[in-house]
CSV table of N, CA and C and ligand atoms in Angstrom, one decimal:
chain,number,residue,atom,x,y,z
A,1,UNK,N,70.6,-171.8,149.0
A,1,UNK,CA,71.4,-173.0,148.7
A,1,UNK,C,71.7,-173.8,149.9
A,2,UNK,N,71.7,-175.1,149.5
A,2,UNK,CA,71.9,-175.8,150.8
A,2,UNK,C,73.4,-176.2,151.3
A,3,UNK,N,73.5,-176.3,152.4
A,3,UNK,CA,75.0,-176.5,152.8
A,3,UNK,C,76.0,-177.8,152.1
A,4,UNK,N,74.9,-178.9,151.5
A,4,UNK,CA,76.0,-179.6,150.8
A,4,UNK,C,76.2,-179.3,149.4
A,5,UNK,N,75.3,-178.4,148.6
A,5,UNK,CA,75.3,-177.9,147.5
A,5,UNK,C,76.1,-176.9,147.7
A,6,UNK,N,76.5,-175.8,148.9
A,6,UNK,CA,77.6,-175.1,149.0
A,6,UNK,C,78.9,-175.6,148.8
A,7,UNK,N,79.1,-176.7,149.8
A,7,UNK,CA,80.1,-177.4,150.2
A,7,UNK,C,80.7,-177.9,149.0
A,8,UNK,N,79.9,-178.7,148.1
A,8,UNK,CA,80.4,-178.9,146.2
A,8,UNK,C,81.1,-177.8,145.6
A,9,UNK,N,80.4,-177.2,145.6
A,9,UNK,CA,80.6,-175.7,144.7
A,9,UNK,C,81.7,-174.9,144.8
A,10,UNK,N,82.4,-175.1,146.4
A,10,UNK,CA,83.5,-174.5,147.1
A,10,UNK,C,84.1,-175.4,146.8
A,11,UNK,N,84.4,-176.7,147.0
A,11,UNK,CA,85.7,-177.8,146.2
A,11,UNK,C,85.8,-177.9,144.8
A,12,UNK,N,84.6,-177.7,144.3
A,12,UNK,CA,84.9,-177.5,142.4
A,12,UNK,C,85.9,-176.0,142.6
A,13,UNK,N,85.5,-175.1,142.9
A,13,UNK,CA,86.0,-173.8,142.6
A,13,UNK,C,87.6,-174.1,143.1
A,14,UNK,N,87.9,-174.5,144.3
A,14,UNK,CA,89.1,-175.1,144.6
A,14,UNK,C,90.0,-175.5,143.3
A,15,UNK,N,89.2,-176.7,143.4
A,15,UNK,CA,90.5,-177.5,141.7
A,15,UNK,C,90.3,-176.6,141.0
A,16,UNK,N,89.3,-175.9,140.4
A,16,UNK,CA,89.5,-175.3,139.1
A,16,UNK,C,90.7,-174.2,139.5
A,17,UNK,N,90.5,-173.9,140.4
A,17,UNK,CA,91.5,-172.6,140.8
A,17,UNK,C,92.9,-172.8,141.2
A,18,UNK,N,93.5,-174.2,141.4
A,18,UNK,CA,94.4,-174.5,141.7
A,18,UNK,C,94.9,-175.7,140.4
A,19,UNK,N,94.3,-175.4,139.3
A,19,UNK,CA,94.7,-175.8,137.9
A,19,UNK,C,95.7,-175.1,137.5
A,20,UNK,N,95.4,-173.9,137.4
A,20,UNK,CA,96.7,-172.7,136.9
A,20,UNK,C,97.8,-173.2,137.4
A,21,UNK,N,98.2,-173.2,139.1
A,21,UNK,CA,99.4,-173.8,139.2
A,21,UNK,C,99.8,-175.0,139.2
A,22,UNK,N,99.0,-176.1,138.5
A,22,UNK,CA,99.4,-177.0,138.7
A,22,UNK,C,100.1,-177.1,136.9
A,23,UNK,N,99.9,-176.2,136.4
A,23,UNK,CA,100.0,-176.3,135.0
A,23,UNK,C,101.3,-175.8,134.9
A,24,UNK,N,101.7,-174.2,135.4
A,24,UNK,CA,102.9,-173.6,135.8
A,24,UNK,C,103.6,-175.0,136.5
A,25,UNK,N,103.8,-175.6,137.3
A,25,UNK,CA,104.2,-176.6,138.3
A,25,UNK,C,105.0,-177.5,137.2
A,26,UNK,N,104.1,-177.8,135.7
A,26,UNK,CA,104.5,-178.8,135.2
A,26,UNK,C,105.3,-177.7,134.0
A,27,UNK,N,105.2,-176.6,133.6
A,27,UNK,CA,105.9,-175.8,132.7
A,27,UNK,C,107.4,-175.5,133.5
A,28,UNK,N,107.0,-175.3,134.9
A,28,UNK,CA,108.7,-175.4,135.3
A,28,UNK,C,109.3,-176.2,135.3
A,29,UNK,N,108.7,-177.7,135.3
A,29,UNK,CA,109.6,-178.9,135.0
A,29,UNK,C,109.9,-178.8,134.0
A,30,UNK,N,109.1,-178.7,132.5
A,30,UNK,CA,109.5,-178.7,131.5
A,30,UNK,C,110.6,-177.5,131.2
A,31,UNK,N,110.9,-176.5,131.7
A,31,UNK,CA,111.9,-175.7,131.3
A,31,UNK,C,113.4,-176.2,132.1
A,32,UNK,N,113.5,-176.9,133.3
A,32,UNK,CA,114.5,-177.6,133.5
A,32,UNK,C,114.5,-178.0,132.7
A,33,UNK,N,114.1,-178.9,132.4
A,33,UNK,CA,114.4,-180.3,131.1
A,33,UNK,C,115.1,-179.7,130.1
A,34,UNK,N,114.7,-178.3,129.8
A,34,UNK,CA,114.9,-177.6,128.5
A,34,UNK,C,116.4,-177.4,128.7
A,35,UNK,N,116.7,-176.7,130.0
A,35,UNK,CA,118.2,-176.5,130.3
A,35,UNK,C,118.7,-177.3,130.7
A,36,UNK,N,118.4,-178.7,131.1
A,36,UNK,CA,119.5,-179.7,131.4
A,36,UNK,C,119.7,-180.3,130.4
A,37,UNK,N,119.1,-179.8,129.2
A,37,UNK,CA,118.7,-180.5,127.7
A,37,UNK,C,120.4,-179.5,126.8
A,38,UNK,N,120.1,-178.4,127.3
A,38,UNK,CA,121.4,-177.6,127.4
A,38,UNK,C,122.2,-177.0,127.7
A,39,UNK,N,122.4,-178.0,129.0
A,39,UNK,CA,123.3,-177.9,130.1
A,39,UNK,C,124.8,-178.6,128.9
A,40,UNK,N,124.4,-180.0,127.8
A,40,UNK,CA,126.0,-180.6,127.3
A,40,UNK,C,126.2,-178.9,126.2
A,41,UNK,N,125.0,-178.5,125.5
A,41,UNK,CA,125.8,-177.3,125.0
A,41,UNK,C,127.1,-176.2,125.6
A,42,UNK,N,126.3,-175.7,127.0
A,42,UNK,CA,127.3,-174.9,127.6
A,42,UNK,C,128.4,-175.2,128.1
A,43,UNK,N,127.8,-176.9,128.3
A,43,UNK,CA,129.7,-177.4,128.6
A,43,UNK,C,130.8,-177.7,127.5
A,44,UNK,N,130.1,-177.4,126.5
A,44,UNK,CA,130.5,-177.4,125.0
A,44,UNK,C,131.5,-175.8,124.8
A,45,UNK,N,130.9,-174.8,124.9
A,45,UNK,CA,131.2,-173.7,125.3
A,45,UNK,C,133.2,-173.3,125.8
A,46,UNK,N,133.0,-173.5,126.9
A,46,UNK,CA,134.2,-173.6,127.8
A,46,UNK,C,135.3,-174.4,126.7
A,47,UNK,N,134.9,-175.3,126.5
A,47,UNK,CA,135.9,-176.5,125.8
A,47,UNK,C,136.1,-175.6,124.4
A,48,UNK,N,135.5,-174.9,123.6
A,48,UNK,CA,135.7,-174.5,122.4
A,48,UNK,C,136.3,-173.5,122.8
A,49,UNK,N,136.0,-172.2,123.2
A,49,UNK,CA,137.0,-171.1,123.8
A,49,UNK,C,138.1,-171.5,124.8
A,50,UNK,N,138.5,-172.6,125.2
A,50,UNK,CA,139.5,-173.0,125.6
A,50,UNK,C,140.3,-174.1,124.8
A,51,UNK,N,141.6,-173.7,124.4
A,51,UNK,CA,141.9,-174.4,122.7
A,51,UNK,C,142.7,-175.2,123.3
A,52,UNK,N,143.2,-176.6,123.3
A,52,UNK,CA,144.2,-178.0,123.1
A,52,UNK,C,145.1,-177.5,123.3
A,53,UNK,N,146.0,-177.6,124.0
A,53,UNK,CA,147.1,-176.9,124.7
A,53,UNK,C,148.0,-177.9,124.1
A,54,UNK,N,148.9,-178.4,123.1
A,54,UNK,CA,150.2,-179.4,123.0
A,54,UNK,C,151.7,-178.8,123.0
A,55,UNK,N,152.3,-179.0,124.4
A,55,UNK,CA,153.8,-178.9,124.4
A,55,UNK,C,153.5,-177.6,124.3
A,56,UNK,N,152.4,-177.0,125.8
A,56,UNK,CA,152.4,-175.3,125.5
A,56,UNK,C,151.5,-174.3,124.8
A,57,UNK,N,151.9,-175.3,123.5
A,57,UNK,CA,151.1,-174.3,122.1
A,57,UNK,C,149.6,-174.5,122.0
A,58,UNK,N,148.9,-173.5,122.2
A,58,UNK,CA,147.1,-173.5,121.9
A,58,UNK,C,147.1,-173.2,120.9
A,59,UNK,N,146.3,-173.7,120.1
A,59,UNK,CA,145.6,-173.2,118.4
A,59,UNK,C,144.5,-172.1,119.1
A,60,UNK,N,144.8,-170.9,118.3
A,60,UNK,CA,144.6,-169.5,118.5
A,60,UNK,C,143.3,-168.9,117.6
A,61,UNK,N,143.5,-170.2,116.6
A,61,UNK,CA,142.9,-169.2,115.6
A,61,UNK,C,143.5,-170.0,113.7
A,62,UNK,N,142.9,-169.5,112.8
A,62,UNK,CA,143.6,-170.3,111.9
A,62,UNK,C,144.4,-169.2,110.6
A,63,UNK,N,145.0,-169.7,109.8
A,63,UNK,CA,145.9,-168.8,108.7
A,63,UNK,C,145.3,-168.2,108.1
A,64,UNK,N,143.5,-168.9,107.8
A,64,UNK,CA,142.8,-168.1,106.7
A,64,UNK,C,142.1,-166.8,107.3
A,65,UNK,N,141.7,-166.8,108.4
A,65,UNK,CA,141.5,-166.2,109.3
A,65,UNK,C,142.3,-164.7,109.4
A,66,UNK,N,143.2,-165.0,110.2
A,66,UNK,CA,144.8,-163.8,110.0
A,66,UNK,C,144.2,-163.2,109.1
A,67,UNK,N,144.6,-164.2,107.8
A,67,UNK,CA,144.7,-163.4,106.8
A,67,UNK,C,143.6,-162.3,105.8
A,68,UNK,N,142.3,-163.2,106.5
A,68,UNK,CA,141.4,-162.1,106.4
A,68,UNK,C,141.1,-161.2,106.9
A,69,UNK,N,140.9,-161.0,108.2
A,69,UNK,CA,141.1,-160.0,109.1
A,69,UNK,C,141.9,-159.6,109.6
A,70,UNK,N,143.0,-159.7,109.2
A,70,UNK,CA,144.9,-158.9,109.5
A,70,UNK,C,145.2,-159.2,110.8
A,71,UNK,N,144.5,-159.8,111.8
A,71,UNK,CA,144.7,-160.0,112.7
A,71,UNK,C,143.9,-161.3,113.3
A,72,UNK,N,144.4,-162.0,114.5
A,72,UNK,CA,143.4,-163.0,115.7
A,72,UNK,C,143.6,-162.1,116.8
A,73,UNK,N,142.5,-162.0,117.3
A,73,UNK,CA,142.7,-161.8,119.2
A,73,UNK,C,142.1,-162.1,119.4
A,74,UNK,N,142.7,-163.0,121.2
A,74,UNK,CA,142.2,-163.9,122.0
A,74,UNK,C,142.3,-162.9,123.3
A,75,UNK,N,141.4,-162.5,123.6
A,75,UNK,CA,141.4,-161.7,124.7
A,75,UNK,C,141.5,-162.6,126.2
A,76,UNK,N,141.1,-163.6,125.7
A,76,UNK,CA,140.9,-164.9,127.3
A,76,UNK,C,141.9,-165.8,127.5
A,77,UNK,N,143.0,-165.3,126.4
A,77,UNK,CA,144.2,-166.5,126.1
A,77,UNK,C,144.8,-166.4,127.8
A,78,UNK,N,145.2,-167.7,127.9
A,78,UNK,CA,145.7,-168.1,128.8
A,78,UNK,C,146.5,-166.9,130.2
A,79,UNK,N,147.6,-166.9,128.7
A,79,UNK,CA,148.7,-166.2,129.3
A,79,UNK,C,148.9,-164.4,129.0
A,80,UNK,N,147.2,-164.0,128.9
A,80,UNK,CA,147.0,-162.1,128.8
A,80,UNK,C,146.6,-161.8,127.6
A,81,UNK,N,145.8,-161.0,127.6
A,81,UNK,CA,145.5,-160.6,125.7
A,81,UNK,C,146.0,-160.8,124.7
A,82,UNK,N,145.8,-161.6,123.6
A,82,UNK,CA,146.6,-162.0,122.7
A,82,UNK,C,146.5,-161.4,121.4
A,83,UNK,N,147.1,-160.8,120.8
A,83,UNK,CA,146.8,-160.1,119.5
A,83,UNK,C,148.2,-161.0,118.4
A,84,UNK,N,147.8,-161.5,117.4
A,84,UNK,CA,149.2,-162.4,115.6
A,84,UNK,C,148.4,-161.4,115.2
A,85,UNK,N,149.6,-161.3,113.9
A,85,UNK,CA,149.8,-160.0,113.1
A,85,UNK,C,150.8,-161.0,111.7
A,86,UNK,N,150.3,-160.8,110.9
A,86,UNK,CA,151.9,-161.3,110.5
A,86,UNK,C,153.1,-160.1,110.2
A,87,UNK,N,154.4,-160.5,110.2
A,87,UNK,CA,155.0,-159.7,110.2
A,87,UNK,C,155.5,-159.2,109.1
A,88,UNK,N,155.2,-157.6,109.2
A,88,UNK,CA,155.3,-156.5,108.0
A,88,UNK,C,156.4,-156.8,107.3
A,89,UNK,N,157.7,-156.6,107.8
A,89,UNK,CA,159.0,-157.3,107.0
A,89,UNK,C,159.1,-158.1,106.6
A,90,UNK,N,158.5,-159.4,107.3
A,90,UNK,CA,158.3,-160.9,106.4
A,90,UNK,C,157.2,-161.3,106.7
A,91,UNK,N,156.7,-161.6,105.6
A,91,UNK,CA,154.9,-161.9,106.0
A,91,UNK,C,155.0,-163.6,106.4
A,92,UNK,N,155.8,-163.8,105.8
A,92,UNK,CA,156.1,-165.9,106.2
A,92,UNK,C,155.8,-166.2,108.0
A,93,UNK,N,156.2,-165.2,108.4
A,93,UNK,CA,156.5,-165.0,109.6
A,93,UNK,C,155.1,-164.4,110.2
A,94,UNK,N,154.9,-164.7,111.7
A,94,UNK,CA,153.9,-164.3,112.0
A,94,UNK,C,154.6,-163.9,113.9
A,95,UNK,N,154.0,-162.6,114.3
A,95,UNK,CA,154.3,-162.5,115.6
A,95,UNK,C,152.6,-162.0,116.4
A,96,UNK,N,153.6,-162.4,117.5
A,96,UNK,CA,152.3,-162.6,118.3
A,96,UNK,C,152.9,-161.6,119.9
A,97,UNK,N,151.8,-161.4,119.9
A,97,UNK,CA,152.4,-159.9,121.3
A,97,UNK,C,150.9,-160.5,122.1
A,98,UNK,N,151.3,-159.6,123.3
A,98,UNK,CA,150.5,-159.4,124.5
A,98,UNK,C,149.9,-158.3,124.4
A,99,UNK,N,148.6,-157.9,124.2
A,99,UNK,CA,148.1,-156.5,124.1
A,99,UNK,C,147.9,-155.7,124.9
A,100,UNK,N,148.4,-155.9,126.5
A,100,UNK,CA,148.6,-154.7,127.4
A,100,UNK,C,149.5,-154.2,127.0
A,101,UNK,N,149.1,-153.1,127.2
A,101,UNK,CA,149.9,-151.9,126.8
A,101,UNK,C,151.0,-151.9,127.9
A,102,UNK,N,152.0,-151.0,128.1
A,102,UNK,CA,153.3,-151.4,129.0
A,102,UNK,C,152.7,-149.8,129.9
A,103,UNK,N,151.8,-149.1,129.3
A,103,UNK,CA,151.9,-147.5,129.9
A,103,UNK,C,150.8,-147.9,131.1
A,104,UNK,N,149.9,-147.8,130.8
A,104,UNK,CA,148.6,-148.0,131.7
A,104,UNK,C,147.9,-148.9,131.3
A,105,UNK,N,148.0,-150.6,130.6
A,105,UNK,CA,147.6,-151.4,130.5
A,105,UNK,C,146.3,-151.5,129.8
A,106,UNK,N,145.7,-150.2,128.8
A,106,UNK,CA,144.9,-150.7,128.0
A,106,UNK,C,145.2,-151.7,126.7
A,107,UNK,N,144.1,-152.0,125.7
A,107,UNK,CA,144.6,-153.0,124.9
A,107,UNK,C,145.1,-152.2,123.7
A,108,UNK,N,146.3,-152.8,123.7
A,108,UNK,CA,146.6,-151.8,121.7
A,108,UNK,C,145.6,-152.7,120.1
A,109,UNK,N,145.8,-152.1,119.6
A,109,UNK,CA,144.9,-152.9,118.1
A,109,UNK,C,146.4,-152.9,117.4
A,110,UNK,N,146.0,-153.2,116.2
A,110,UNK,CA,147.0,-153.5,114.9
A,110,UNK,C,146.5,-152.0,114.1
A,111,UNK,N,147.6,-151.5,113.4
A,111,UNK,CA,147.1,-150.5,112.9
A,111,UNK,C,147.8,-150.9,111.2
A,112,UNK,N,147.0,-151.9,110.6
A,112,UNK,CA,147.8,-152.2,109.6
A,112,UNK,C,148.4,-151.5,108.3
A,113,UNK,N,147.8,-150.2,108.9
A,113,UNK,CA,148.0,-149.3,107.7
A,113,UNK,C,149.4,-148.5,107.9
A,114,UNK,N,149.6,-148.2,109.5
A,114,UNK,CA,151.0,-147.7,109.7
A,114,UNK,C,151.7,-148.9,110.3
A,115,UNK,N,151.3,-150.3,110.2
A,115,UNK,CA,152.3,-151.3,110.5
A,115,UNK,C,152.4,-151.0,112.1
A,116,UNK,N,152.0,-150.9,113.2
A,116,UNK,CA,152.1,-150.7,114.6
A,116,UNK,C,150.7,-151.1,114.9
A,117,UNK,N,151.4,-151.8,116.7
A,117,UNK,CA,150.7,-151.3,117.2
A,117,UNK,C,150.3,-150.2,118.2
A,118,UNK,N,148.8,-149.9,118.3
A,118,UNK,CA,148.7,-148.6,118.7
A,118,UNK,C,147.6,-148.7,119.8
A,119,UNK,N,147.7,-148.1,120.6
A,119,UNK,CA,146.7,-147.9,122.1
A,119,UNK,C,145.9,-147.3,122.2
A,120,UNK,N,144.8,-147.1,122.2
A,120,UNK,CA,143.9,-146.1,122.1
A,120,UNK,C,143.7,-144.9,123.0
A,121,UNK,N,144.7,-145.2,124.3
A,121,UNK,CA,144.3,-144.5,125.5
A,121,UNK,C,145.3,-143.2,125.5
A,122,UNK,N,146.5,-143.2,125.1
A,122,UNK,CA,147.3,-142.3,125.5
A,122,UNK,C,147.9,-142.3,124.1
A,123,UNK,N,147.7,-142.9,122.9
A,123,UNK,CA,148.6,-143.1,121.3
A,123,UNK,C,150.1,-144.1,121.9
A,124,UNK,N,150.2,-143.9,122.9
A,124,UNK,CA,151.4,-145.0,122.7
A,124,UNK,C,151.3,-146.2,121.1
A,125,UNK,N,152.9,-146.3,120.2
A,125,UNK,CA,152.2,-147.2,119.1
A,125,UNK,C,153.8,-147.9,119.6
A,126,UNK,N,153.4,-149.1,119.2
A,126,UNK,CA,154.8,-150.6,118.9
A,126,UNK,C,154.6,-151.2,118.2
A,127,UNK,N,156.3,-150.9,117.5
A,127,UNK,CA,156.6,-151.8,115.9
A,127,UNK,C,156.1,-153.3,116.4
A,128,UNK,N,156.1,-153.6,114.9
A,128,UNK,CA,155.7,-155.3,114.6
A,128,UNK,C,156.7,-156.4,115.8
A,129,UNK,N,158.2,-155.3,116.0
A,129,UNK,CA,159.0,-156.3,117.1
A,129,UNK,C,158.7,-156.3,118.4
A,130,UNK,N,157.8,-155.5,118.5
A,130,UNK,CA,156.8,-155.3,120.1
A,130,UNK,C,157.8,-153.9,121.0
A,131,UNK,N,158.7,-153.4,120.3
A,131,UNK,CA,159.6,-152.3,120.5
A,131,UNK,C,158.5,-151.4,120.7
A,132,UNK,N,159.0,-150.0,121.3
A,132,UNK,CA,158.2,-148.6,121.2
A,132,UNK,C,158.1,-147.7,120.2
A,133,UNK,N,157.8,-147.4,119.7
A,133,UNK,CA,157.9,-146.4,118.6
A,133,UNK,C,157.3,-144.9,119.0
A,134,UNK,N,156.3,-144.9,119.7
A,134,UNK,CA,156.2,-143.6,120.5
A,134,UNK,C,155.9,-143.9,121.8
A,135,UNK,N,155.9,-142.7,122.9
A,135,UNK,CA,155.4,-143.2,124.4
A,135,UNK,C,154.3,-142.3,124.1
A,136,UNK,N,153.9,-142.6,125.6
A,136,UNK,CA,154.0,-142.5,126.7
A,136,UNK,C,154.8,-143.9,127.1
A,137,UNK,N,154.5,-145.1,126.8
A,137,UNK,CA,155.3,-145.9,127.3
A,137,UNK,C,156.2,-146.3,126.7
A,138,UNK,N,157.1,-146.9,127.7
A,138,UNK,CA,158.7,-146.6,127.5
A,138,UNK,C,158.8,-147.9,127.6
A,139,UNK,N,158.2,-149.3,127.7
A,139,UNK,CA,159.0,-150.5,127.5
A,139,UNK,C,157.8,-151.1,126.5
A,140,UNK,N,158.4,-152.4,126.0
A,140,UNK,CA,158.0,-153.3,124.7
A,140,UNK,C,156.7,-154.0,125.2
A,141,UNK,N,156.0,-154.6,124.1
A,141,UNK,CA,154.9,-155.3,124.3
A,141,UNK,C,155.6,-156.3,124.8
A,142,UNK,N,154.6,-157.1,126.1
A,142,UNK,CA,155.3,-158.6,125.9
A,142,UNK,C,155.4,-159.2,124.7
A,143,UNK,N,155.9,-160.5,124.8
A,143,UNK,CA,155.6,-161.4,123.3
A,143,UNK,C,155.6,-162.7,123.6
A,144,UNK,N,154.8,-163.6,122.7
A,144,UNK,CA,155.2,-165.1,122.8
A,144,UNK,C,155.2,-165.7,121.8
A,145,UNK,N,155.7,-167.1,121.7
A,145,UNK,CA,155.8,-167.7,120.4
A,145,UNK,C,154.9,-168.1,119.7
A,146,UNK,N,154.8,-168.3,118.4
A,146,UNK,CA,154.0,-167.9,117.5
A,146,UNK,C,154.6,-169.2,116.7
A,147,UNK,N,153.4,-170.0,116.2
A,147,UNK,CA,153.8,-171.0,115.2
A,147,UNK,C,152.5,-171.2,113.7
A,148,UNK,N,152.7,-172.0,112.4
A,148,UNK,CA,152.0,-172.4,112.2
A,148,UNK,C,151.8,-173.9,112.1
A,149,UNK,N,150.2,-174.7,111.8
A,149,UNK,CA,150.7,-176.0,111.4
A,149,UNK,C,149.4,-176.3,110.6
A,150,UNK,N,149.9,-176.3,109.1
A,150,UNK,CA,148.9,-176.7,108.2
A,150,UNK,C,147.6,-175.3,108.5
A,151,UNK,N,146.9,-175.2,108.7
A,151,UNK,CA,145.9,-174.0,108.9
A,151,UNK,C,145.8,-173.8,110.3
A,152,UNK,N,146.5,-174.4,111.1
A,152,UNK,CA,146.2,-173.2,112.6
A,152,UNK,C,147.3,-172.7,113.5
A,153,UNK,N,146.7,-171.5,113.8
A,153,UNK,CA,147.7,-170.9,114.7
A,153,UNK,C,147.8,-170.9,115.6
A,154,UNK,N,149.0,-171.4,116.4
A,154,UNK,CA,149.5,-171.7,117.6
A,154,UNK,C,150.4,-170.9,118.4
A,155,UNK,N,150.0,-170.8,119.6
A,155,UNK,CA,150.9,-169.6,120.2
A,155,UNK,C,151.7,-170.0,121.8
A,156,UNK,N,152.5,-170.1,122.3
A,156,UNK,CA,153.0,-171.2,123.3
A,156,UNK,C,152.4,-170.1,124.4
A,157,UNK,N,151.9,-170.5,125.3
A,157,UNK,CA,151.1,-169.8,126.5
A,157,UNK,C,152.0,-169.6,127.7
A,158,UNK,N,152.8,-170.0,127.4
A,158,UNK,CA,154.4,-170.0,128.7
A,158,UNK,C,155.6,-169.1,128.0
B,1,FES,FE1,148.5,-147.3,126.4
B,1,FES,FE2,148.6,-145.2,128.0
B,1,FES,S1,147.7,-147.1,128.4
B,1,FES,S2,149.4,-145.4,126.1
C-alpha cells in the first residue's frame, strides 16, 4: 500500500471511530435538555409538599381524606410529625398531635379501633386529648391547632 493510500485510510478510520462519541456528545446534551425540561417539575415538588401557610395555618390535607383514611400525616410538617384524627367524643371536632412520642421519640399511629394513640416501640398509647393512657411515657403528646375550611385541613404550625 502506498503511503498516501495509508495516510487516507488512517483519517477515514479516525472519523468513523470518533463518531460514537460524537453521537454520545450530542445524547448528553439532549438528556440535559430533558432535565432542565424537568427541572419546573421538581420545583413544582417543594411548593406542593410545602402547603400556604395563612395566619400560621397550613392546609394539611383535606376532610374527605381524614375521613377516609381515619387519619392525615404530614411527617415534614413544619412544626414535627403531624398526625388529625377526628375526635372520638365528638367527631365535629378534629385534633391534631405531634407524633413524637414523649418516651423515646418514635412516631405513634392512630389506633382507631381502641381510640389512642399508640407507639410502636415501647406500647406507650395517648388518649385522643394527647394525655397518657399507658407508659412508658409519662408526659402528653404535644398538640396544635386544628381547624377546618370548606374541605381542607388546617393546622397552625406555631
Ligand atoms: Fe414510644 Fe418508647 S418511644 S413508648
Amino acid at each position: 500500500m502506498e503511503r498516501r493510500a495509508f495516510l487516507y485510510w488512517v483519517g477515514v478510520g479516525t472519523l468513523a471511530s470518533s463518531l460514537p462519541v460524537a453521537i454520545a456528545a450530542c445524547s448528553a446534551d439532549s438528556d440535559s435538555t430533558i432535565s432542565t425540561s424537568s427541572s419546573p417539575d421538581t420545583a413544582q415538588s417543594p411548593a406542593q409538599s410545602s402547603p400556604a401557610v395563612q395566619n400560621g395555618y397550613a392546609t394539611v390535607g383535606t376532610v374527605q381524606t381524614l375521613d377516609q383514611s381515619g387519619s392525615i400525616q404530614a411527617k415534614d410538617f413544619a412544626a414535627g410529625p403531624l398526625l388529625v384524627v377526628r375526635n372520638p367524643s365528638d367527631k365535629t371536632k378534629l385534633v391534631a398531635v405531634n407524633a413524637t412520642c414523649t418516651h423515646k421519640g418514635c412516631l405513634v399511629d392512630w389506633n382507631a379501633k381502641e381510640q389512642l394513640f399508640v407507639c410502636p416501640c415501647h406500647a406507650s398509647k395517648f388518649k385522643s386529648d394527647s394525655s397518657v393512657a399507658q407508659g412508658p411515657a409519662d408526659k402528653p403528646l404535644a398538640t396544635f391547632a386544628v381547624k377546618t375550611e370548606g374541605d381542607s385541613v388546617l393546622v397552625k404550625a406555631s
